[in-house]
PDB file of C-alpha atoms in Angstrom:
ATOM      1  CA  MET A 287      72.144  -7.476 -66.841  1.00 50.00           C
ATOM      2  CA  ILE A 288      73.326  -4.104 -68.175  1.00 52.00           C
ATOM      3  CA  ILE A 289      70.293  -4.182 -70.589  1.00 55.00           C
ATOM      4  CA  TYR A 290      67.831  -4.514 -67.803  1.00 57.00           C
ATOM      5  CA  LEU A 291      69.570  -1.782 -65.733  1.00 61.00           C
ATOM      6  CA  GLN A 292      69.332   0.726 -68.568  1.00 65.00           C
ATOM      7  CA  LYS A 293      65.622  -0.062 -68.872  1.00 69.00           C
ATOM      8  CA  ILE A 294      65.043   0.478 -65.148  1.00 74.00           C
ATOM      9  CA  LEU A 295      66.969   3.554 -65.158  1.00 73.00           C
ATOM     10  CA  THR A 296      65.051   4.915 -68.210  1.00 78.00           C
ATOM     11  CA  TRP A 297      61.842   4.139 -66.435  1.00 79.00           C
ATOM     12  CA  PHE A 298      62.884   6.167 -63.349  1.00 81.00           C
ATOM     13  CA  PHE A 299      63.268   9.278 -65.568  1.00 80.00           C
ATOM     14  CA  SER A 300      60.100   8.802 -67.571  1.00 84.00           C
ATOM     15  CA  PRO A 301      56.875  10.816 -66.706  1.00 86.00           C
ATOM     16  CA  LEU A 302      55.526   7.618 -65.014  1.00 85.00           C
ATOM     17  CA  GLY A 303      58.571   7.169 -63.016  1.00 88.00           C
ATOM     18  CA  ILE A 304      58.705  10.843 -62.000  1.00 88.00           C
ATOM     19  CA  THR A 305      54.984  10.745 -61.168  1.00 90.00           C
ATOM     20  CA  THR A 306      55.439   7.651 -59.013  1.00 91.00           C
ATOM     21  CA  PHE A 307      58.342   9.503 -57.074  1.00 91.00           C
ATOM     22  CA  LEU A 308      56.150  12.457 -56.475  1.00 90.00           C
ATOM     23  CA  VAL A 309      53.088  10.442 -55.272  1.00 92.00           C
ATOM     24  CA  ILE A 310      55.435   8.599 -52.865  1.00 93.00           C
ATOM     25  CA  LEU A 311      56.874  12.011 -51.698  1.00 91.00           C
ATOM     26  CA  LEU A 312      53.488  13.219 -51.131  1.00 91.00           C
ATOM     27  CA  TRP A 313      52.368  10.131 -49.214  1.00 93.00           C
ATOM     28  CA  LEU A 314      55.584  10.342 -46.895  1.00 91.00           C
ATOM     29  CA  LYS A 315      54.980  14.043 -46.494  1.00 88.00           C
ATOM     30  CA  PHE A 316      51.624  15.550 -47.298  1.00 89.00           C
ATOM     31  CA  ASN A 317      51.963  19.308 -47.681  1.00 90.00           C
ATOM     32  CA  LYS A 318      50.858  21.903 -50.154  1.00 91.00           C
ATOM     33  CA  ARG A 319      54.212  22.194 -51.841  1.00 90.00           C
ATOM     34  CA  ASN A 320      54.350  18.515 -52.803  1.00 89.00           C
ATOM     35  CA  LEU A 321      50.784  18.580 -54.030  1.00 93.00           C
ATOM     36  CA  ILE A 322      51.485  21.464 -56.187  1.00 93.00           C
ATOM     37  CA  LEU A 323      54.541  19.846 -57.687  1.00 92.00           C
ATOM     38  CA  LEU A 324      52.611  16.646 -58.430  1.00 92.00           C
ATOM     39  CA  ILE A 325      49.767  18.571 -60.042  1.00 93.00           C
ATOM     40  CA  ILE A 326      52.076  20.773 -62.136  1.00 94.00           C
ATOM     41  CA  PHE A 327      54.022  17.774 -63.410  1.00 92.00           C
ATOM     42  CA  MET A 328      50.961  15.786 -64.295  1.00 93.00           C
ATOM     43  CA  VAL A 329      49.491  18.810 -66.180  1.00 92.00           C
ATOM     44  CA  ILE A 330      52.738  19.080 -68.125  1.00 92.00           C
ATOM     45  CA  CYS A 331      53.222  15.370 -68.972  1.00 92.00           C
ATOM     46  CA  THR A 332      49.620  15.023 -70.156  1.00 94.00           C
ATOM     47  CA  ASN A 333      49.619  18.063 -72.408  1.00 95.00           C
ATOM     48  CA  LEU A 334      49.286  17.059 -76.075  1.00 94.00           C
ATOM     49  CA  PRO A 335      50.348  20.228 -77.773  1.00 95.00           C
ATOM     50  CA  LEU A 336      53.543  20.429 -75.616  1.00 94.00           C
ATOM     51  CA  ALA A 337      54.283  16.822 -76.104  1.00 95.00           C
ATOM     52  CA  ASN A 338      53.896  17.097 -79.829  1.00 96.00           C
ATOM     53  CA  TYR A 339      55.946  20.247 -79.977  1.00 95.00           C
ATOM     54  CA  LEU A 340      58.924  18.709 -78.110  1.00 95.00           C
ATOM     55  CA  PHE A 341      58.573  15.327 -80.011  1.00 96.00           C
ATOM     56  CA  LYS A 342      58.696  17.046 -83.330  1.00 96.00           C
ATOM     57  CA  LYS A 343      62.050  18.731 -82.128  1.00 95.00           C
ATOM     58  CA  LEU A 344      63.426  15.224 -81.397  1.00 96.00           C
ATOM     59  CA  GLU A 345      62.392  13.774 -84.630  1.00 97.00           C
ATOM     60  CA  SER A 346      63.913  16.769 -86.629  1.00 95.00           C
ATOM     61  CA  ILE A 347      67.345  16.183 -85.347  1.00 92.00           C
ATOM     62  CA  ASP A 348      69.812  15.470 -88.312  1.00 86.00           C
ATOM     63  CA  GLY A 349      67.351  16.762 -90.812  1.00 89.00           C
ATOM     64  CA  ASP A 350      65.023  14.677 -93.062  1.00 90.00           C
ATOM     65  CA  ASN A 351      65.248  12.018 -95.780  1.00 93.00           C
ATOM     66  CA  LYS A 352      65.862  14.493 -98.532  1.00 91.00           C
ATOM     67  CA  GLU A 353      69.520  15.077 -97.200  1.00 90.00           C
ATOM     68  CA  ILE A 354      70.553  11.526 -97.617  1.00 93.00           C
ATOM     69  CA  ASN A 355      73.622  10.768 -99.729  1.00 93.00           C
ATOM     70  CA  TYR A 356      73.033   7.404-101.618  1.00 94.00           C
ATOM     71  CA  ASP A 357      76.486   7.306-103.227  1.00 94.00           C
ATOM     72  CA  ASN A 358      78.656   4.149-102.740  1.00 94.00           C
ATOM     73  CA  ILE A 359      76.224   2.258-100.586  1.00 96.00           C
ATOM     74  CA  ASN A 360      75.754  -1.545-100.717  1.00 95.00           C
ATOM     75  CA  HIS A 361      73.906  -2.388 -97.469  1.00 97.00           C
ATOM     76  CA  ILE A 362      70.722  -1.236 -95.879  1.00 98.00           C
ATOM     77  CA  ILE A 363      69.824  -2.326 -92.291  1.00 97.00           C
ATOM     78  CA  VAL A 364      66.227  -2.095 -90.992  1.00 97.00           C
ATOM     79  CA  LEU A 365      66.480  -1.841 -87.239  1.00 96.00           C
ATOM     80  CA  ALA A 366      64.348  -4.104 -85.217  1.00 90.00           C
ATOM     81  CA  GLY A 367      61.556  -3.096 -83.074  1.00 84.00           C
ATOM     82  CA  GLY A 368      58.876  -2.325 -85.477  1.00 85.00           C
ATOM     83  CA  LYS A 369      55.994  -4.679 -85.297  1.00 88.00           C
ATOM     84  CA  THR A 370      54.770  -6.664 -88.321  1.00 89.00           C
ATOM     85  CA  ASN A 371      52.151  -9.214 -89.302  1.00 87.00           C
ATOM     86  CA  PHE A 372      52.192 -11.422 -92.280  1.00 85.00           C
ATOM     87  CA  VAL A 373      48.751 -12.254 -93.613  1.00 85.00           C
ATOM     88  CA  LYS A 374      46.799 -13.761 -96.549  1.00 80.00           C
ATOM     89  CA  ASP A 375      43.628 -12.374 -98.045  1.00 79.00           C
ATOM     90  CA  ILE A 376      40.688 -14.536 -99.306  1.00 80.00           C
ATOM     91  CA  ASN A 377      42.340 -14.793-102.690  1.00 80.00           C
ATOM     92  CA  ASN A 378      45.483 -16.364-101.015  1.00 78.00           C
ATOM     93  CA  ASN A 379      47.702 -13.325-101.678  1.00 80.00           C
ATOM     94  CA  HIS A 380      50.251 -12.532 -99.133  1.00 80.00           C
ATOM     95  CA  TYR A 381      50.702  -9.096 -97.452  1.00 86.00           C
ATOM     96  CA  LEU A 382      52.951  -7.602 -94.859  1.00 88.00           C
ATOM     97  CA  ILE A 383      51.206  -5.301 -92.365  1.00 91.00           C
ATOM     98  CA  ASP A 384      54.141  -2.968 -91.171  1.00 92.00           C
ATOM     99  CA  TYR A 385      52.908  -0.879 -88.305  1.00 91.00           C
ATOM    100  CA  SER A 386      56.062   1.317 -88.302  1.00 92.00           C
ATOM    101  CA  GLY A 387      56.623   1.339 -92.046  1.00 94.00           C
ATOM    102  CA  ARG A 388      60.385   0.346 -91.396  1.00 95.00           C
ATOM    103  CA  TYR A 389      60.383  -2.751 -93.546  1.00 95.00           C
ATOM    104  CA  ILE A 390      58.208  -1.627 -96.362  1.00 95.00           C
ATOM    105  CA  GLN A 391      60.554   1.432 -96.836  1.00 96.00           C
ATOM    106  CA  GLY A 392      63.724  -0.661 -96.360  1.00 96.00           C
ATOM    107  CA  ILE A 393      62.569  -2.948 -99.172  1.00 96.00           C
ATOM    108  CA  ARG A 394      61.695  -0.193-101.329  1.00 96.00           C
ATOM    109  CA  ILE A 395      65.063   1.423-100.948  1.00 97.00           C
ATOM    110  CA  PHE A 396      66.863  -1.880-101.351  1.00 97.00           C
ATOM    111  CA  ASN A 397      65.071  -2.544-104.758  1.00 96.00           C
ATOM    112  CA  ASP A 398      65.265   1.092-106.003  1.00 95.00           C
ATOM    113  CA  LEU A 399      69.081   1.335-105.435  1.00 95.00           C
ATOM    114  CA  ASN A 400      69.713  -2.298-106.431  1.00 95.00           C
ATOM    115  CA  LEU A 401      71.714  -2.870-103.162  1.00 96.00           C
ATOM    116  CA  LYS A 402      73.622  -5.982-102.352  1.00 96.00           C
ATOM    117  CA  LYS A 403      72.182  -6.741 -98.950  1.00 96.00           C
ATOM    118  CA  ILE A 404      69.280  -5.890 -96.775  1.00 97.00           C
ATOM    119  CA  ILE A 405      69.741  -6.524 -93.302  1.00 97.00           C
ATOM    120  CA  ILE A 406      67.231  -7.468 -90.616  1.00 96.00           C
ATOM    121  CA  SER A 407      67.487  -8.577 -86.877  1.00 92.00           C
ATOM    122  CA  ASN A 408      66.315 -11.778 -85.162  1.00 88.00           C
ATOM    123  CA  LEU A 409      65.360  -9.709 -82.055  1.00 80.00           C
ATOM    124  CA  GLU A 410      65.590 -11.196 -78.747  1.00 76.00           C
ATOM    125  CA  LEU A 411      63.395  -9.517 -76.113  1.00 68.00           C
ATOM    126  CA  SER A 412      62.602 -11.797 -73.246  1.00 58.00           C
ATOM    127  CA  TRP A 413      59.990  -9.452 -72.051  1.00 54.00           C
ATOM    128  CA  ALA A 414      58.111  -9.081 -75.497  1.00 59.00           C
ATOM    129  CA  ALA A 415      56.827 -12.240 -77.233  1.00 64.00           C
ATOM    130  CA  SER A 416      55.357 -10.279 -80.007  1.00 63.00           C
ATOM    131  CA  PHE A 417      58.615 -10.546 -81.972  1.00 67.00           C
ATOM    132  CA  ASP A 418      59.050 -14.257 -81.638  1.00 68.00           C
ATOM    133  CA  ASN A 419      57.945 -15.270 -85.140  1.00 79.00           C
ATOM    134  CA  GLN A 420      58.646 -12.056 -86.895  1.00 86.00           C
ATOM    135  CA  ILE A 421      61.931 -13.167 -88.578  1.00 89.00           C
ATOM    136  CA  THR A 422      60.130 -16.090 -89.986  1.00 87.00           C
ATOM    137  CA  ASP A 423      57.357 -14.174 -91.414  1.00 89.00           C
ATOM    138  CA  LEU A 424      59.628 -11.468 -92.896  1.00 92.00           C
ATOM    139  CA  LEU A 425      61.723 -14.238 -94.703  1.00 92.00           C
ATOM    140  CA  LYS A 426      58.466 -15.565 -96.172  1.00 90.00           C
ATOM    141  CA  TYR A 427      57.458 -12.171 -97.346  1.00 92.00           C
ATOM    142  CA  PHE A 428      60.971 -11.470 -98.877  1.00 94.00           C
ATOM    143  CA  LYS A 429      60.495 -14.737-100.829  1.00 91.00           C
ATOM    144  CA  THR A 430      57.208 -13.576-102.265  1.00 90.00           C
ATOM    145  CA  LEU A 431      58.979 -10.328-103.594  1.00 92.00           C
ATOM    146  CA  GLY A 432      61.668 -12.357-105.247  1.00 92.00           C
ATOM    147  CA  ILE A 433      64.459 -11.289-102.824  1.00 95.00           C
ATOM    148  CA  LYS A 434      67.094 -14.048-102.809  1.00 94.00           C
ATOM    149  CA  LYS A 435      68.472 -15.569 -99.782  1.00 92.00           C
ATOM    150  CA  SER A 436      71.886 -14.439-100.690  1.00 94.00           C
ATOM    151  CA  GLU A 437      70.698 -10.855-100.630  1.00 97.00           C
ATOM    152  CA  ILE A 438      69.388 -11.159 -96.989  1.00 96.00           C
ATOM    153  CA  LEU A 439      71.573 -10.854 -93.892  1.00 96.00           C
ATOM    154  CA  VAL A 440      69.978 -11.844 -90.543  1.00 95.00           C
ATOM    155  CA  LEU A 441      71.693 -10.504 -87.316  1.00 94.00           C
ATOM    156  CA  ASP A 442      71.445 -13.210 -84.616  1.00 90.00           C
ATOM    157  CA  LYS A 443      69.455 -12.384 -81.683  1.00 88.00           C
ATOM    158  CA  PRO A 444      70.603  -8.773 -80.887  1.00 90.00           C
ATOM    159  CA  LEU A 445      69.157  -7.237 -77.783  1.00 85.00           C
ATOM    160  CA  ASN A 446      69.234  -3.473 -78.632  1.00 89.00           C
ATOM    161  CA  THR A 447      70.557  -1.124 -81.258  1.00 93.00           C
ATOM    162  CA  LEU A 448      73.995  -1.135 -79.871  1.00 93.00           C
ATOM    163  CA  ASP A 449      74.032  -5.000 -80.255  1.00 93.00           C
ATOM    164  CA  GLU A 450      72.847  -4.633 -83.832  1.00 95.00           C
ATOM    165  CA  ALA A 451      75.732  -2.299 -84.624  1.00 97.00           C
ATOM    166  CA  THR A 452      78.258  -4.528 -82.835  1.00 96.00           C
ATOM    167  CA  LYS A 453      77.038  -7.690 -84.808  1.00 96.00           C
ATOM    168  CA  LEU A 454      76.837  -5.929 -88.055  1.00 97.00           C
ATOM    169  CA  LEU A 455      80.550  -4.500 -87.697  1.00 97.00           C
ATOM    170  CA  GLU A 456      81.630  -7.987 -87.170  1.00 96.00           C
ATOM    171  CA  ILE A 457      80.039  -9.161 -90.346  1.00 95.00           C
ATOM    172  CA  ILE A 458      80.649  -6.396 -92.955  1.00 95.00           C
ATOM    173  CA  GLY A 459      83.115  -4.063 -91.315  1.00 94.00           C
ATOM    174  CA  LYS A 460      83.069  -0.343 -91.498  1.00 95.00           C
ATOM    175  CA  GLN A 461      81.121   0.755 -94.432  1.00 94.00           C
ATOM    176  CA  LYS A 462      78.708   3.289 -95.673  1.00 97.00           C
ATOM    177  CA  ILE A 463      75.210   2.078 -94.841  1.00 97.00           C
ATOM    178  CA  ILE A 464      71.626   3.290 -94.635  1.00 98.00           C
ATOM    179  CA  VAL A 465      69.852   2.731 -91.453  1.00 98.00           C
ATOM    180  CA  VAL A 466      66.118   2.677 -91.445  1.00 97.00           C
ATOM    181  CA  THR A 467      64.349   3.419 -88.144  1.00 97.00           C
ATOM    182  CA  SER A 468      61.572   5.347 -86.579  1.00 96.00           C
ATOM    183  CA  ALA A 469      62.169   9.193 -86.566  1.00 96.00           C
ATOM    184  CA  PHE A 470      62.270   9.387 -82.851  1.00 96.00           C
ATOM    185  CA  HIS A 471      64.879   6.790 -82.645  1.00 95.00           C
ATOM    186  CA  ALA A 472      67.137   8.087 -85.456  1.00 96.00           C
ATOM    187  CA  ALA A 473      69.357  10.552 -83.508  1.00 96.00           C
ATOM    188  CA  ARG A 474      70.460   7.738 -80.997  1.00 95.00           C
ATOM    189  CA  SER A 475      70.872   5.106 -83.711  1.00 96.00           C
ATOM    190  CA  LYS A 476      73.201   7.473 -85.688  1.00 97.00           C
ATOM    191  CA  ILE A 477      75.404   7.989 -82.761  1.00 96.00           C
ATOM    192  CA  ILE A 478      75.556   4.466 -82.025  1.00 96.00           C
ATOM    193  CA  PHE A 479      76.517   3.318 -85.508  1.00 97.00           C
ATOM    194  CA  GLU A 480      78.962   6.084 -86.034  1.00 97.00           C
ATOM    195  CA  LYS A 481      80.708   5.315 -82.933  1.00 96.00           C
ATOM    196  CA  LYS A 482      81.265   1.827 -84.318  1.00 96.00           C
ATOM    197  CA  GLY A 483      82.883   3.433 -87.284  1.00 96.00           C
ATOM    198  CA  PHE A 484      80.057   3.214 -89.862  1.00 97.00           C
ATOM    199  CA  ASP A 485      79.313   6.053 -92.324  1.00 96.00           C
ATOM    200  CA  VAL A 486      75.656   6.336 -91.529  1.00 96.00           C
ATOM    201  CA  GLN A 487      72.807   7.539 -93.647  1.00 96.00           C
ATOM    202  CA  ILE A 488      69.480   7.557 -91.581  1.00 97.00           C
ATOM    203  CA  TYR A 489      66.305   7.064 -93.275  1.00 97.00           C
ATOM    204  CA  LYS A 490      63.466   8.026 -91.077  1.00 97.00           C
ATOM    205  CA  VAL A 491      59.973   6.525 -90.898  1.00 96.00           C
ATOM    206  CA  ASP A 492      57.052   6.312 -88.509  1.00 95.00           C
ATOM    207  CA  TYR A 493      56.735   9.958 -87.621  1.00 95.00           C
ATOM    208  CA  LEU A 494      54.661  10.405 -84.424  1.00 94.00           C
ATOM    209  CA  ALA A 495      54.474  14.306 -84.140  1.00 93.00           C
ATOM    210  CA  ASN A 496      52.265  16.124 -86.544  1.00 91.00           C
ATOM    211  CA  ASP A 497      51.711  19.753 -87.650  1.00 86.00           C
ATOM    212  CA  GLU A 498      48.179  19.976 -86.326  1.00 83.00           C
ATOM    213  CA  VAL A 499      47.283  23.480 -84.923  1.00 80.00           C
ATOM    214  CA  TYR A 500      45.730  22.989 -81.460  1.00 83.00           C
ATOM    215  CA  ASN A 501      43.090  25.624 -81.420  1.00 82.00           C
ATOM    216  CA  ASN A 502      40.441  23.791 -79.564  1.00 83.00           C
ATOM    217  CA  PHE A 503      40.605  23.934 -75.716  1.00 82.00           C
ATOM    218  CA  LEU A 504      39.812  20.189 -75.640  1.00 83.00           C
ATOM    219  CA  ASN A 505      43.251  19.465 -76.902  1.00 84.00           C
ATOM    220  CA  TYR A 506      44.631  21.000 -73.803  1.00 86.00           C
ATOM    221  CA  LEU A 507      42.827  18.433 -71.344  1.00 88.00           C
ATOM    222  CA  PRO A 508      44.918  15.545 -69.998  1.00 90.00           C
ATOM    223  CA  ASN A 509      45.743  13.125 -72.875  1.00 92.00           C
ATOM    224  CA  SER A 510      47.383   9.678 -72.547  1.00 90.00           C
ATOM    225  CA  ASN A 511      49.064  10.043 -75.990  1.00 91.00           C
ATOM    226  CA  ALA A 512      51.068  12.849 -74.524  1.00 94.00           C
ATOM    227  CA  THR A 513      52.459  10.802 -71.822  1.00 92.00           C
ATOM    228  CA  ILE A 514      53.407   8.111 -74.241  1.00 92.00           C
ATOM    229  CA  MET A 515      55.143  10.574 -76.517  1.00 94.00           C
ATOM    230  CA  LEU A 516      57.012  12.274 -73.530  1.00 94.00           C
ATOM    231  CA  SER A 517      58.123   8.806 -72.231  1.00 91.00           C
ATOM    232  CA  LEU A 518      59.567   7.838 -75.604  1.00 92.00           C
ATOM    233  CA  MET A 519      61.254  11.277 -75.702  1.00 94.00           C
ATOM    234  CA  PHE A 520      62.810  10.860 -72.317  1.00 91.00           C
ATOM    235  CA  LYS A 521      64.059   7.426 -73.180  1.00 89.00           C
ATOM    236  CA  GLU A 522      65.792   8.626 -76.409  1.00 93.00           C
ATOM    237  CA  ILE A 523      67.320  11.817 -74.856  1.00 92.00           C
ATOM    238  CA  ILE A 524      68.825   9.525 -72.158  1.00 88.00           C
ATOM    239  CA  GLY A 525      70.132   7.312 -74.724  1.00 89.00           C
ATOM    240  CA  ILE A 526      71.435  10.131 -76.890  1.00 92.00           C
ATOM    241  CA  ILE A 527      73.355  11.525 -73.816  1.00 89.00           C
ATOM    242  CA  TYR A 528      74.485   8.112 -72.828  1.00 87.00           C
ATOM    243  CA  TYR A 529      75.963   7.048 -76.100  1.00 89.00           C
ATOM    244  CA  SER A 530      77.432  10.490 -76.767  1.00 88.00           C
ATOM    245  CA  LEU A 531      79.653  10.256 -73.764  1.00 83.00           C
TER     246      LEU A 531
END
């Protein structure tokens, strides 16, 4: 129940939630002030250059991957949530399509550092069926790479990042670990794992912000990508504040 409450509260503070509130406010009391508030907010939350700038600030918290200390690490955990697809080509060769890059990079680090365990999650999201077969596909892919069963640790049906940290603590205790996740989720993830007592080294992937120079006026027209980025940013900021308390 707490999980769903957090999702609902996050939605209320997202651009869509705030826009809905302003629309209702305008409907209840139509006046120029409420209309101007709605227009201003919609212009802000659909502005791609602004969204990209703010999102880059979020992704840059805690530096970048060059600052990672790899000494005395035996475990790497790839946080769930990155969508994958396990496919075969016409020559019957197996490939993993990793949309976030979390698993591909996690495997690379695991092999390069010759770590003892790579940890993945059998994610349980009742509102998203897209992850239902992921763990089976990942285990098949690991097998094609020669990764042994004894080197793989699967967390049993965590609901979110806090649940992943809790389940991992119960299994391996407080250790120095590498956590692989999307750059926008890195700050919140680090706080959560550190609160559980882990010495956390965050490896960021899946950067969404870019270094593009927006010198064309078309870039400043309403853009749905801006709303998506700002919604993710609001969610992470709320999470950072919540787990920092």
